[in-house]
Coordinates of C-alpha atoms (C1' of nucleotides) in Angstrom, one line a residue:
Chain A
X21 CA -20.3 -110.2 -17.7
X22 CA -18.5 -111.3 -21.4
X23 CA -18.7 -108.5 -23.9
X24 CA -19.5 -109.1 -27.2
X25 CA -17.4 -108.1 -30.0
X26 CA -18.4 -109.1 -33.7
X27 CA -15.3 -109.4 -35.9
X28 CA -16.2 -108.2 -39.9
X29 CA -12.8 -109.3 -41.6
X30 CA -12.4 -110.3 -45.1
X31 CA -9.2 -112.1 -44.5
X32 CA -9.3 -115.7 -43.4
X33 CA -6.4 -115.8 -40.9
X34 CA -6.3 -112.5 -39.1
X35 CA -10.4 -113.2 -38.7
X36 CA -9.4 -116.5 -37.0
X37 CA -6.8 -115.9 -35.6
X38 CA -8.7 -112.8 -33.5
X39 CA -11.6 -115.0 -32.9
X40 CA -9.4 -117.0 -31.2
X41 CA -7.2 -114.7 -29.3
X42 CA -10.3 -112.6 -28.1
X43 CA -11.9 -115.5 -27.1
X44 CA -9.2 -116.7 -24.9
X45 CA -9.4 -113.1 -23.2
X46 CA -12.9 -113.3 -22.3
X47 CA -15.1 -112.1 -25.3
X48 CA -18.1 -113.6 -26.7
X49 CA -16.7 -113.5 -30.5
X50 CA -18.8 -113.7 -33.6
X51 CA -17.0 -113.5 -37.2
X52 CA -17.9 -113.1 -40.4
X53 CA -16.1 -112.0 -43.7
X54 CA -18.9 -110.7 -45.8
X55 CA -20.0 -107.3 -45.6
X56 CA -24.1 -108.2 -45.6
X57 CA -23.3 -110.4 -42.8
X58 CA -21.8 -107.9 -40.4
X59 CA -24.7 -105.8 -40.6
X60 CA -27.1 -107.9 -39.8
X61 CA -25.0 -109.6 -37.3
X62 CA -25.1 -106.3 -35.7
X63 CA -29.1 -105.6 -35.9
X64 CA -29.3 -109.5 -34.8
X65 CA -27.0 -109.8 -31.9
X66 CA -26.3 -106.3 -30.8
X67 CA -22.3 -106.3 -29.6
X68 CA -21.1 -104.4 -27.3
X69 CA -17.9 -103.7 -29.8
X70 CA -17.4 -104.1 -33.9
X71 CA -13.8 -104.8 -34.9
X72 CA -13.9 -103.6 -38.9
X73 CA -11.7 -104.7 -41.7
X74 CA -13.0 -102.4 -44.1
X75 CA -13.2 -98.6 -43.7
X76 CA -16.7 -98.6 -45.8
X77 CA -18.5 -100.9 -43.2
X78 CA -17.5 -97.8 -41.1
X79 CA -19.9 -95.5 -42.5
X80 CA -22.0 -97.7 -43.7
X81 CA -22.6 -98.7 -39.7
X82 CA -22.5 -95.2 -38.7
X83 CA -25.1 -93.5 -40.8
X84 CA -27.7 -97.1 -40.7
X85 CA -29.7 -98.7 -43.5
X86 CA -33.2 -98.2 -44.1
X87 CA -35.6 -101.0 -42.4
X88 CA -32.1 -101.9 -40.2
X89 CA -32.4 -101.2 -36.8
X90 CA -28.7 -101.8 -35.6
X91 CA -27.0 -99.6 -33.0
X92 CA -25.5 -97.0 -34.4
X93 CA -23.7 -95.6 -31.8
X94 CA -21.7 -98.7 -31.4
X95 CA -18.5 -98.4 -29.9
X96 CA -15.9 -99.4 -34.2
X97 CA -12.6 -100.3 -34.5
X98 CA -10.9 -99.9 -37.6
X99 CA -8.1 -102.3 -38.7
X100 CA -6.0 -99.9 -41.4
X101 CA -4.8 -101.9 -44.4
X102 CA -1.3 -100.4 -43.9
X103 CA 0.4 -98.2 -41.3
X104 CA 0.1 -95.5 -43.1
X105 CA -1.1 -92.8 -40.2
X106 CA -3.3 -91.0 -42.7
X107 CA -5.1 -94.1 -43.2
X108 CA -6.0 -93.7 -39.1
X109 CA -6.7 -90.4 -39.4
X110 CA -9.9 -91.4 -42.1
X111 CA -11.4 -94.2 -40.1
X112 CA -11.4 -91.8 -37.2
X113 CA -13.2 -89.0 -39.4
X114 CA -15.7 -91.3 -40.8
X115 CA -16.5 -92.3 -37.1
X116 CA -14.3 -94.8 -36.3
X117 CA -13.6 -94.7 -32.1
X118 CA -10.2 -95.9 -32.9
X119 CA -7.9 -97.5 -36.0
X120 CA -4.9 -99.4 -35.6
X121 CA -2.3 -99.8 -38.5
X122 CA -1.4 -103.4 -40.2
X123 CA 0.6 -105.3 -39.0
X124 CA -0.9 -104.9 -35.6
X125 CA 0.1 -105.9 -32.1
X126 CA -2.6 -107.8 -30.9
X127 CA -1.8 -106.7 -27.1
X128 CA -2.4 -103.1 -28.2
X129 CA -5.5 -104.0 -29.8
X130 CA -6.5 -105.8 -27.0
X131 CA -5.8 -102.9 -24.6
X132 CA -7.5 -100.9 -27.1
X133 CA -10.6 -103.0 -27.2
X134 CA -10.9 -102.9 -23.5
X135 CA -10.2 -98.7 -23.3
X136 CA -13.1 -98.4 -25.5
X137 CA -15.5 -101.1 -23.6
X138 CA -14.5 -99.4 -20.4
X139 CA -15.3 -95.9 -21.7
X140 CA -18.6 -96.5 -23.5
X141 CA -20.2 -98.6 -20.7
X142 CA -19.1 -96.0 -18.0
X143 CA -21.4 -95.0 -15.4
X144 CA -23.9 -98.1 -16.9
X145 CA -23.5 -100.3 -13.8
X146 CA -21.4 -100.7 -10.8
X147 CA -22.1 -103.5 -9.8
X148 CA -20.5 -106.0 -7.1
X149 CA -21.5 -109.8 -7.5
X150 CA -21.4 -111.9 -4.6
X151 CA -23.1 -115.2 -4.9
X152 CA -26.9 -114.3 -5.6
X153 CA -26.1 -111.3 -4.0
X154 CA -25.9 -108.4 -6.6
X155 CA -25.2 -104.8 -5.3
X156 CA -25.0 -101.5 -7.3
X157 CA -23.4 -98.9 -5.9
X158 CA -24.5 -96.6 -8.6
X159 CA -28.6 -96.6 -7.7
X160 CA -27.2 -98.0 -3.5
X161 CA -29.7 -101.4 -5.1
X162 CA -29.0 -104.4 -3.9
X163 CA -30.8 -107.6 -5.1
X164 CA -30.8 -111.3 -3.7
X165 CA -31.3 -113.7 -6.5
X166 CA -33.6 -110.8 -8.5
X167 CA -35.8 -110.0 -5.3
X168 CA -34.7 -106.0 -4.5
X169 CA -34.3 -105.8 -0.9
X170 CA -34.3 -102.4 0.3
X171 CA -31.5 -101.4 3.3
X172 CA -30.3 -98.2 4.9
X173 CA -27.3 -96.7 4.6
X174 CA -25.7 -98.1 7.2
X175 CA -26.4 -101.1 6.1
X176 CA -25.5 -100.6 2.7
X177 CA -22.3 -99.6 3.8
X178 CA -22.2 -102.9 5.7
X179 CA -22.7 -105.0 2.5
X180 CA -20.7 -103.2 0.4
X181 CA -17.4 -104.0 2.6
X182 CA -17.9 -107.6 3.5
X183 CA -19.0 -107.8 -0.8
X184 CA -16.1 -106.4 -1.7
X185 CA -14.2 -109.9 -0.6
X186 CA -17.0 -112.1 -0.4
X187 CA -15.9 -115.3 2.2
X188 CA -12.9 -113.7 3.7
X189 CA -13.7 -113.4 7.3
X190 CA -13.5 -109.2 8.7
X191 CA -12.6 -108.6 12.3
X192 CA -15.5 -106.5 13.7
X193 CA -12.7 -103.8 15.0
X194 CA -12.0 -104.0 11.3
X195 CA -15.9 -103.6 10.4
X196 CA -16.1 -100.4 13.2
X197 CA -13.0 -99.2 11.9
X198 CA -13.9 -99.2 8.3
X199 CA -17.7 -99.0 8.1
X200 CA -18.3 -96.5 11.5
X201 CA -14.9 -94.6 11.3
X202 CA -14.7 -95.6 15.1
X203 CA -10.8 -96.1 16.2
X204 CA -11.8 -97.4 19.9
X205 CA -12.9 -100.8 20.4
X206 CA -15.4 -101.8 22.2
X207 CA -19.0 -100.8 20.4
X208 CA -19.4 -104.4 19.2
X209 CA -23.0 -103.7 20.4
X210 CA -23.8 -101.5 17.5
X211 CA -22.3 -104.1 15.0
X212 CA -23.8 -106.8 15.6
X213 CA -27.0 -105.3 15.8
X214 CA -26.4 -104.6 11.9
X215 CA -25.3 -107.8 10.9
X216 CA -28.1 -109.3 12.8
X217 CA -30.6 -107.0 10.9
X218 CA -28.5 -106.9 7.4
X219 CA -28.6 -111.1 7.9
X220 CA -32.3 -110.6 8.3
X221 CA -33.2 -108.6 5.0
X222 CA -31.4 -110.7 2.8
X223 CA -33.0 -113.8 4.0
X224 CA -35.2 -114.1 1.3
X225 CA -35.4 -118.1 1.2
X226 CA -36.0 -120.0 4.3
X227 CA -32.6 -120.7 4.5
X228 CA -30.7 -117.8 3.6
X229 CA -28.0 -116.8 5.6
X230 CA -25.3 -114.7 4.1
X231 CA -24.1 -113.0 7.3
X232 CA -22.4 -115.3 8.8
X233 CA -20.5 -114.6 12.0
X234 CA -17.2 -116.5 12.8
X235 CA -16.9 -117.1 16.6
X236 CA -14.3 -115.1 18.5
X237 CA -13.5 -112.8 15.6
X238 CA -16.3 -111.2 13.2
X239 CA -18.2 -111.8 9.9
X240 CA -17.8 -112.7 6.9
X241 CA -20.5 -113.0 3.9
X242 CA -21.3 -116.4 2.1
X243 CA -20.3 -119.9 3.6
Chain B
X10 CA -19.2 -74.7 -28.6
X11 CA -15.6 -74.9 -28.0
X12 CA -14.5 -77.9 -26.0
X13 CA -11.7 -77.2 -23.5
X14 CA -8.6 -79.2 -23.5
X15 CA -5.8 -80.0 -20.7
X16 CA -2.4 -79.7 -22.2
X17 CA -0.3 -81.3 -19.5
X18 CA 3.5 -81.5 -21.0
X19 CA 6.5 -81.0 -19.3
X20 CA 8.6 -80.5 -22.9
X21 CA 8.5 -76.6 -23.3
X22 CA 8.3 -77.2 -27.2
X23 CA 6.1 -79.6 -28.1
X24 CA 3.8 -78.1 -25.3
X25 CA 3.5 -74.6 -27.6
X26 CA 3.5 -76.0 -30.3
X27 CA 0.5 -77.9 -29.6
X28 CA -1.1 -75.5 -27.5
X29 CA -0.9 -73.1 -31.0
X30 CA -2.1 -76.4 -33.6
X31 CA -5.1 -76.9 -31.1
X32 CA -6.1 -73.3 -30.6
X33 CA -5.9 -72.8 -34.6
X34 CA -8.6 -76.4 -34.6
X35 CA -11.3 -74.6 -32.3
X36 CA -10.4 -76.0 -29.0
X37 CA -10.0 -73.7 -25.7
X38 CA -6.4 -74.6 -24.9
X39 CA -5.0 -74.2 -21.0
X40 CA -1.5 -75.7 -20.4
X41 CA 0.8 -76.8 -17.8
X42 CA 4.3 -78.3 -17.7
X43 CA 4.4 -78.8 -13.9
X44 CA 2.1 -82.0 -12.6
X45 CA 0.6 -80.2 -9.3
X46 CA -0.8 -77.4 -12.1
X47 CA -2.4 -79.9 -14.1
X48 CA -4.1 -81.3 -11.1
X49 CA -5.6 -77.4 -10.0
X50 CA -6.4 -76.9 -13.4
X51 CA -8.2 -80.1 -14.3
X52 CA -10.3 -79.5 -10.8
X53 CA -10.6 -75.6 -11.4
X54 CA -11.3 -75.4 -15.3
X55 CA -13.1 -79.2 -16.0
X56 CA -11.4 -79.5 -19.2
X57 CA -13.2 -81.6 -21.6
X58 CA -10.4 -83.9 -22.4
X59 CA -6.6 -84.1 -21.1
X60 CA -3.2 -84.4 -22.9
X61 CA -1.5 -86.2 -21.0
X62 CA 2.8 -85.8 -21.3
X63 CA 3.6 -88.3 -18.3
X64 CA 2.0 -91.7 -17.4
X65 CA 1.7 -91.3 -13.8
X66 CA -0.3 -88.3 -14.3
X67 CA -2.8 -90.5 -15.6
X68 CA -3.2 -92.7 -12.4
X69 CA -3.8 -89.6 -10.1
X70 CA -6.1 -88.4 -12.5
X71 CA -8.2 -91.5 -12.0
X72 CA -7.6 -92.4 -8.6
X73 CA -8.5 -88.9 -7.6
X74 CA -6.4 -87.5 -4.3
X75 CA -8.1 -86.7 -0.8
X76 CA -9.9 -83.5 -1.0
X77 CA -9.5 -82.5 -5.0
X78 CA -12.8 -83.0 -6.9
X79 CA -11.9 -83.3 -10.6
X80 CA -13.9 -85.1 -12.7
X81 CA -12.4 -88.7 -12.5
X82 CA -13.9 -89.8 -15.5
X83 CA -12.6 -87.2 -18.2
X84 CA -11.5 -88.0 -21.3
X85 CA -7.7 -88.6 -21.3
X86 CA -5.4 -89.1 -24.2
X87 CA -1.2 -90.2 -23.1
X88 CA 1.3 -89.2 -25.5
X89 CA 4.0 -91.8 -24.7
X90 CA 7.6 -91.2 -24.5
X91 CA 8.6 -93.6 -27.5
X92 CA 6.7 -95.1 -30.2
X93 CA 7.0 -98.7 -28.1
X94 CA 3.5 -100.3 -28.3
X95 CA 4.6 -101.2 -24.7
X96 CA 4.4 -97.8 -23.5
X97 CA 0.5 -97.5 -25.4
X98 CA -0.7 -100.5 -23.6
X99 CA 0.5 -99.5 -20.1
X100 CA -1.3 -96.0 -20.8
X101 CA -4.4 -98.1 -21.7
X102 CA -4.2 -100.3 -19.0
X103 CA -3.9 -97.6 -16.4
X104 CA -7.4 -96.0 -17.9
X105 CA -6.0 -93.7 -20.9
X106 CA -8.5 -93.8 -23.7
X107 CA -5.8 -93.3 -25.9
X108 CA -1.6 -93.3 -26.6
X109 CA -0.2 -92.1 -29.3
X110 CA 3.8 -92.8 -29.3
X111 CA 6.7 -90.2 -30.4
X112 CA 6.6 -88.1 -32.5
X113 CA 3.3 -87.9 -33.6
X114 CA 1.8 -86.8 -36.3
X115 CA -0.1 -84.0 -35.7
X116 CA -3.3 -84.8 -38.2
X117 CA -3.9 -88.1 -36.2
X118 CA -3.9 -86.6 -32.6
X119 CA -6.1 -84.4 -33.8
X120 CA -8.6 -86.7 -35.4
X121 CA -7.8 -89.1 -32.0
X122 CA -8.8 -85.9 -29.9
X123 CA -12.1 -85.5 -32.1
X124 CA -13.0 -89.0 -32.2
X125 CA -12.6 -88.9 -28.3
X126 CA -14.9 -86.3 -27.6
X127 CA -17.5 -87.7 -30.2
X128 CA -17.4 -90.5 -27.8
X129 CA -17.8 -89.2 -24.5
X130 CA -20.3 -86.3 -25.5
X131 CA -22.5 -88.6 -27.5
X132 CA -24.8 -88.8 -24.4
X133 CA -24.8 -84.8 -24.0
X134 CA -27.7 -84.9 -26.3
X135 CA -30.3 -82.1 -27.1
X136 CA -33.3 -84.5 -25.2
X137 CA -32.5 -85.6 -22.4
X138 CA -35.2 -88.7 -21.5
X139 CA -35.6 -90.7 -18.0
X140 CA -38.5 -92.6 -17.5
X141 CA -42.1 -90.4 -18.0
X142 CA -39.6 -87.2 -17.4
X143 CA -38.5 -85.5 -20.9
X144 CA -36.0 -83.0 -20.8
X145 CA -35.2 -80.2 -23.5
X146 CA -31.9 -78.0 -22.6
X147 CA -32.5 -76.3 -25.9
X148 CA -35.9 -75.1 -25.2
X149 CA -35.4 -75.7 -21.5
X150 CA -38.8 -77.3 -21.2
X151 CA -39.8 -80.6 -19.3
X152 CA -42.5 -82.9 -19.9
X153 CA -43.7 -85.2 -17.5
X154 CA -46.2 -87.7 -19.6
X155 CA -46.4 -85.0 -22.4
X156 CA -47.7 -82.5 -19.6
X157 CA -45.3 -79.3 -19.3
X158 CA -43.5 -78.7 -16.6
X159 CA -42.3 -74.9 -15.8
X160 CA -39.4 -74.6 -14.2
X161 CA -36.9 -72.1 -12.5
X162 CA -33.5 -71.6 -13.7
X163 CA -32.1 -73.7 -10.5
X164 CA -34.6 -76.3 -10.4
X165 CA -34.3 -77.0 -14.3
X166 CA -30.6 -77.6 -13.5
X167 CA -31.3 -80.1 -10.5
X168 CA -33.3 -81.9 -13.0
X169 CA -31.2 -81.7 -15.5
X170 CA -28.2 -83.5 -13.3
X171 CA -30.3 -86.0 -11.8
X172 CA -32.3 -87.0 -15.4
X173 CA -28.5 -87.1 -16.9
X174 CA -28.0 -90.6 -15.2
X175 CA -31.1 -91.6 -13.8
X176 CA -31.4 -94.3 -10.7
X177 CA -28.2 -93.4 -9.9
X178 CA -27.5 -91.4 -6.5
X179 CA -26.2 -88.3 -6.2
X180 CA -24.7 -86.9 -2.8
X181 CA -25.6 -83.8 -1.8
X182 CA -22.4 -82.3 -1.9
X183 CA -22.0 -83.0 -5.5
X184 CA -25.0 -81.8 -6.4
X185 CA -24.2 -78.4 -4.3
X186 CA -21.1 -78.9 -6.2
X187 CA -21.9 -79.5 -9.5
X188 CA -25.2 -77.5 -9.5
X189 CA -24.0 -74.5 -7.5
X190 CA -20.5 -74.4 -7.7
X191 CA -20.1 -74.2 -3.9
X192 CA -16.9 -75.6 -3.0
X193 CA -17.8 -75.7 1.1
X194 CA -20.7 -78.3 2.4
X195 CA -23.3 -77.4 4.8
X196 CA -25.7 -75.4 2.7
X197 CA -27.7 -78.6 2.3
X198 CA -30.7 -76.8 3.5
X199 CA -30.8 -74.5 0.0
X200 CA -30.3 -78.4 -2.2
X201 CA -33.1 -79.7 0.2
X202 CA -35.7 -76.7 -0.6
X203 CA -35.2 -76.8 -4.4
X204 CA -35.6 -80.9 -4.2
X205 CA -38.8 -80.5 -2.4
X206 CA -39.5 -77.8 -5.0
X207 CA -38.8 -80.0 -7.7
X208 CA -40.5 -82.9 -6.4
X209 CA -44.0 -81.4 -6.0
X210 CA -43.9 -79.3 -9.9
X211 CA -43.3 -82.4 -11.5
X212 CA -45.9 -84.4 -9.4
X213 CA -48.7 -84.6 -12.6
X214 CA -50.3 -87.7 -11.0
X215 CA -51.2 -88.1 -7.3
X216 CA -48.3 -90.9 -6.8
X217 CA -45.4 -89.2 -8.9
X218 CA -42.5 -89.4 -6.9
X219 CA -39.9 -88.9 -8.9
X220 CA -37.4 -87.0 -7.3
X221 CA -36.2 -89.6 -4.3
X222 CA -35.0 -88.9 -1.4
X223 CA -31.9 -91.2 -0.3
X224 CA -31.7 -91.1 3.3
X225 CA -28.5 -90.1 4.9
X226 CA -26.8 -89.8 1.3
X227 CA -28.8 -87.2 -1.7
X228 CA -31.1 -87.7 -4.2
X229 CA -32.0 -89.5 -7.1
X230 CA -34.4 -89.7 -10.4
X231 CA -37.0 -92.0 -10.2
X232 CA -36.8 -95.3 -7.7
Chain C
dG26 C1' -40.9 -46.7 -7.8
dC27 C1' -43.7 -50.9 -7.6
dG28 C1' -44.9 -55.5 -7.9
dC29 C1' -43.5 -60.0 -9.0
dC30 C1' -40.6 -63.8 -8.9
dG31 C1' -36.7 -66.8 -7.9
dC32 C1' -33.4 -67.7 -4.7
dG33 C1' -31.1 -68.7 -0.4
dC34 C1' -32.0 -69.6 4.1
dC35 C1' -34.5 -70.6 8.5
dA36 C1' -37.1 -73.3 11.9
dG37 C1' -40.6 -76.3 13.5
dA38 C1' -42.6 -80.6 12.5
dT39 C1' -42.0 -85.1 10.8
dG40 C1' -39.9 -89.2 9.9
dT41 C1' -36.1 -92.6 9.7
dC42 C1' -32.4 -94.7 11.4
dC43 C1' -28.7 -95.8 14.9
dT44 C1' -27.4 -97.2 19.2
dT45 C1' -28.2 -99.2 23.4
dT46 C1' -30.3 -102.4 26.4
dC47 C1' -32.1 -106.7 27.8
dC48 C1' -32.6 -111.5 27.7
dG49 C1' -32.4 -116.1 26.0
dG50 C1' -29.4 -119.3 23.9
dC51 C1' -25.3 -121.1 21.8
dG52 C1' -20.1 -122.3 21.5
dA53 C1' -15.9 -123.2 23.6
dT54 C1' -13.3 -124.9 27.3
dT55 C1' -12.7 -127.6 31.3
Chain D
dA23 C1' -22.3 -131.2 32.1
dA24 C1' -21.2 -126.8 34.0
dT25 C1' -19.4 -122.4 33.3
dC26 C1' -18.1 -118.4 31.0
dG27 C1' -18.0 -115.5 27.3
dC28 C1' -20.1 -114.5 23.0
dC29 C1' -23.9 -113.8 19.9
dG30 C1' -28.9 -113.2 18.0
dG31 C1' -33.0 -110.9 18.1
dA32 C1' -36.5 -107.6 19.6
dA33 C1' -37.7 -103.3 21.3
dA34 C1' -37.3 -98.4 22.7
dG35 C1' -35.3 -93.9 23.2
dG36 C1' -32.5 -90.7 21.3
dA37 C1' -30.1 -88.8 17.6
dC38 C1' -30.2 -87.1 13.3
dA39 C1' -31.8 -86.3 8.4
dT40 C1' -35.4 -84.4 5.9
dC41 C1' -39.6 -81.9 4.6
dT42 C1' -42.0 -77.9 4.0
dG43 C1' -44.0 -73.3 4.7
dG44 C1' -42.4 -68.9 5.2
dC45 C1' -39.4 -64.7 5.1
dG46 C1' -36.2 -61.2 3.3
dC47 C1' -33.4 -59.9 -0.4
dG48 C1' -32.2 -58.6 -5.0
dG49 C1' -33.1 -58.6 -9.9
dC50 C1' -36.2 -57.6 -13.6
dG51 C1' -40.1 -55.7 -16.1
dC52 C1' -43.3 -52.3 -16.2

DNA sequence: GCGCCGCGCCAGATGTCCTTTCCGGCGATT
DNA sequence: AATCGCCGGAAAGGACATCTGGCGCGGCGC
């Protein structure tokens, strides 16, 4: 999933030039230069990360407006005017998550960017997408084109190994090994069983079949 | 409350010196120079947020090792070896939160340390809230649909864990863990009699099932 | 001291899941 | 097309996890 990070930056080219950058890494950008904007850009859109130009849009965002319903918990990053440290050390106090100094290095504020992302959406989701196949290893959910389907643990366990590296093709000694913990070979039996059933409960269309078994050497999910 | 930080820094000087500048700011200070200590330490004490001196400290810290049950997710801020960007972005990229470069300025470590924790306690509110389930570790009351709920000491921390990120699945070992403190597994039965427990105090309505079993892995809140 | 309560633990009952078995059918090879 | 090995699906027994009522202990208030 794209994150969306709302740029509020007075000055022309930095503003474009970070729209453009971020968007090339993978971010749903919006910009704006005027303070009003950013606001309600914020109550409007809700992004998942503000990069600031100004330290008073900081507190301004923080503390909230009357009859604005923003988030004000939203993870801020401060752009300093200078690189004078002590400017930093402000943004931070007035509830900035992080401030980087002018001129800046946009690698570090891309690294930055994704630090913060990665800490303020932990423990949201875990989620591994495979086709239509969604599972969360968080809640042990797992969804087939939004229809929950409910599996045991083995079976979860199952899933959650061929998911991990949807279409590449397991060995079931690899399966047994990695799933069941068994070393010997020869329980086949007792996988199959569970593909066959795992293949079962995610058929939720007539012609669902994600479990697909490659003759002669094991499964593999998705065609 | 004082939050407890990690110092792990192998330089005998700027290790005291911080250690003395963080004890004067409020925080409970423990510190290491010698990795394998940090490690113990970070699983023994659960330090609130870690100081890192060396980079690859960080990548244990996250990966976790076999048998050690830190918390994988805590706070961690890298002071790099130079003041390269370079050396800030690996930090980042290897799941620091922060990097602050050599020398630092004391002021803005700080204010990075406070920002940190503002961050990653801003869930560790005074209401906790999942679902119909209202949780008050102030008052240490629960409501379930505005109904109270009393509770024992034990069972108000079960609940407390499980409303703290609800749908997810805890194992029973890290509930034993994290709600007793037992370090061994195989007292299940004792987690097991304080989930039924549970279960039937905050059943208000004939259907409330809110504490969910999760066969052959723990428990959850709410389904 | 006495009663009450919470806690940890136990054991029987209950329920769920895993494994195995059987059989029919398909794929590959000749 | 025949044969052999492999696989899918269903069903059943056994294995295992869980629920729950109850018991003894220890702390606390009276």
């Amino acid at each position: 999933m794209q994150s969306a990070v709302l740029v509020a930056e007075p000055e022309p080219e930095t503003r474009e030039y970070l729209g453009r950058q971020l968007r090339v890494d993978g971010f749903d950008v919006l910009d704006t230069a005027r303070r009003s904007e950013a606001l309600e850009l914020a109550e409007r859109v809700r992004p998942d990360l503000v990069l600031l130009g100004e330290l008073d849009l900081c507190q301004r965002l923080r503390r909230g407006e009357p009859g604005r319903t923003w988030d004000r918990n939203v993870p801020v990053i401060l752009l300093a005017p200078t690189s004078d440290p002590d400017e930093r050390v402000r943004a931070l106090e007035r509830g900035a998550d992080d401030a980087v100094g002018r001129p800046f290095a946009y690698e570090e504020l891309l690294a930055r960017i994704r630090a913060l992302l990665r800490r303020s959406t932990a423990s949201a989701t875990e989620l591994v997408v495979a086709g239509d196949i969604v599972v969360d290893r968080r809640t042990r959910r797992v969804a087939v084109r939004d229809a929950l389907v409910a599996l045991s643990a083995r079976e979860f366990e199952l899933l959650l190994r061929l998911a991990s590296e949807p279409y590449r093709v397991f060995t079931k000694e690899e399966l047994l090994r990695e799933v069941w913990g068994y070393r010997a070979v020869g329980r086949t039996r007792t996988l199959e069983s569970h593909a066959s059933r795992l293949r079962k409960k995610l058929r939720v269309g007539p012609d669902d079949d994600f479990v697909v078994n490659v003759w002669g050497v094991g499964y593999r999910l998705l065609e």
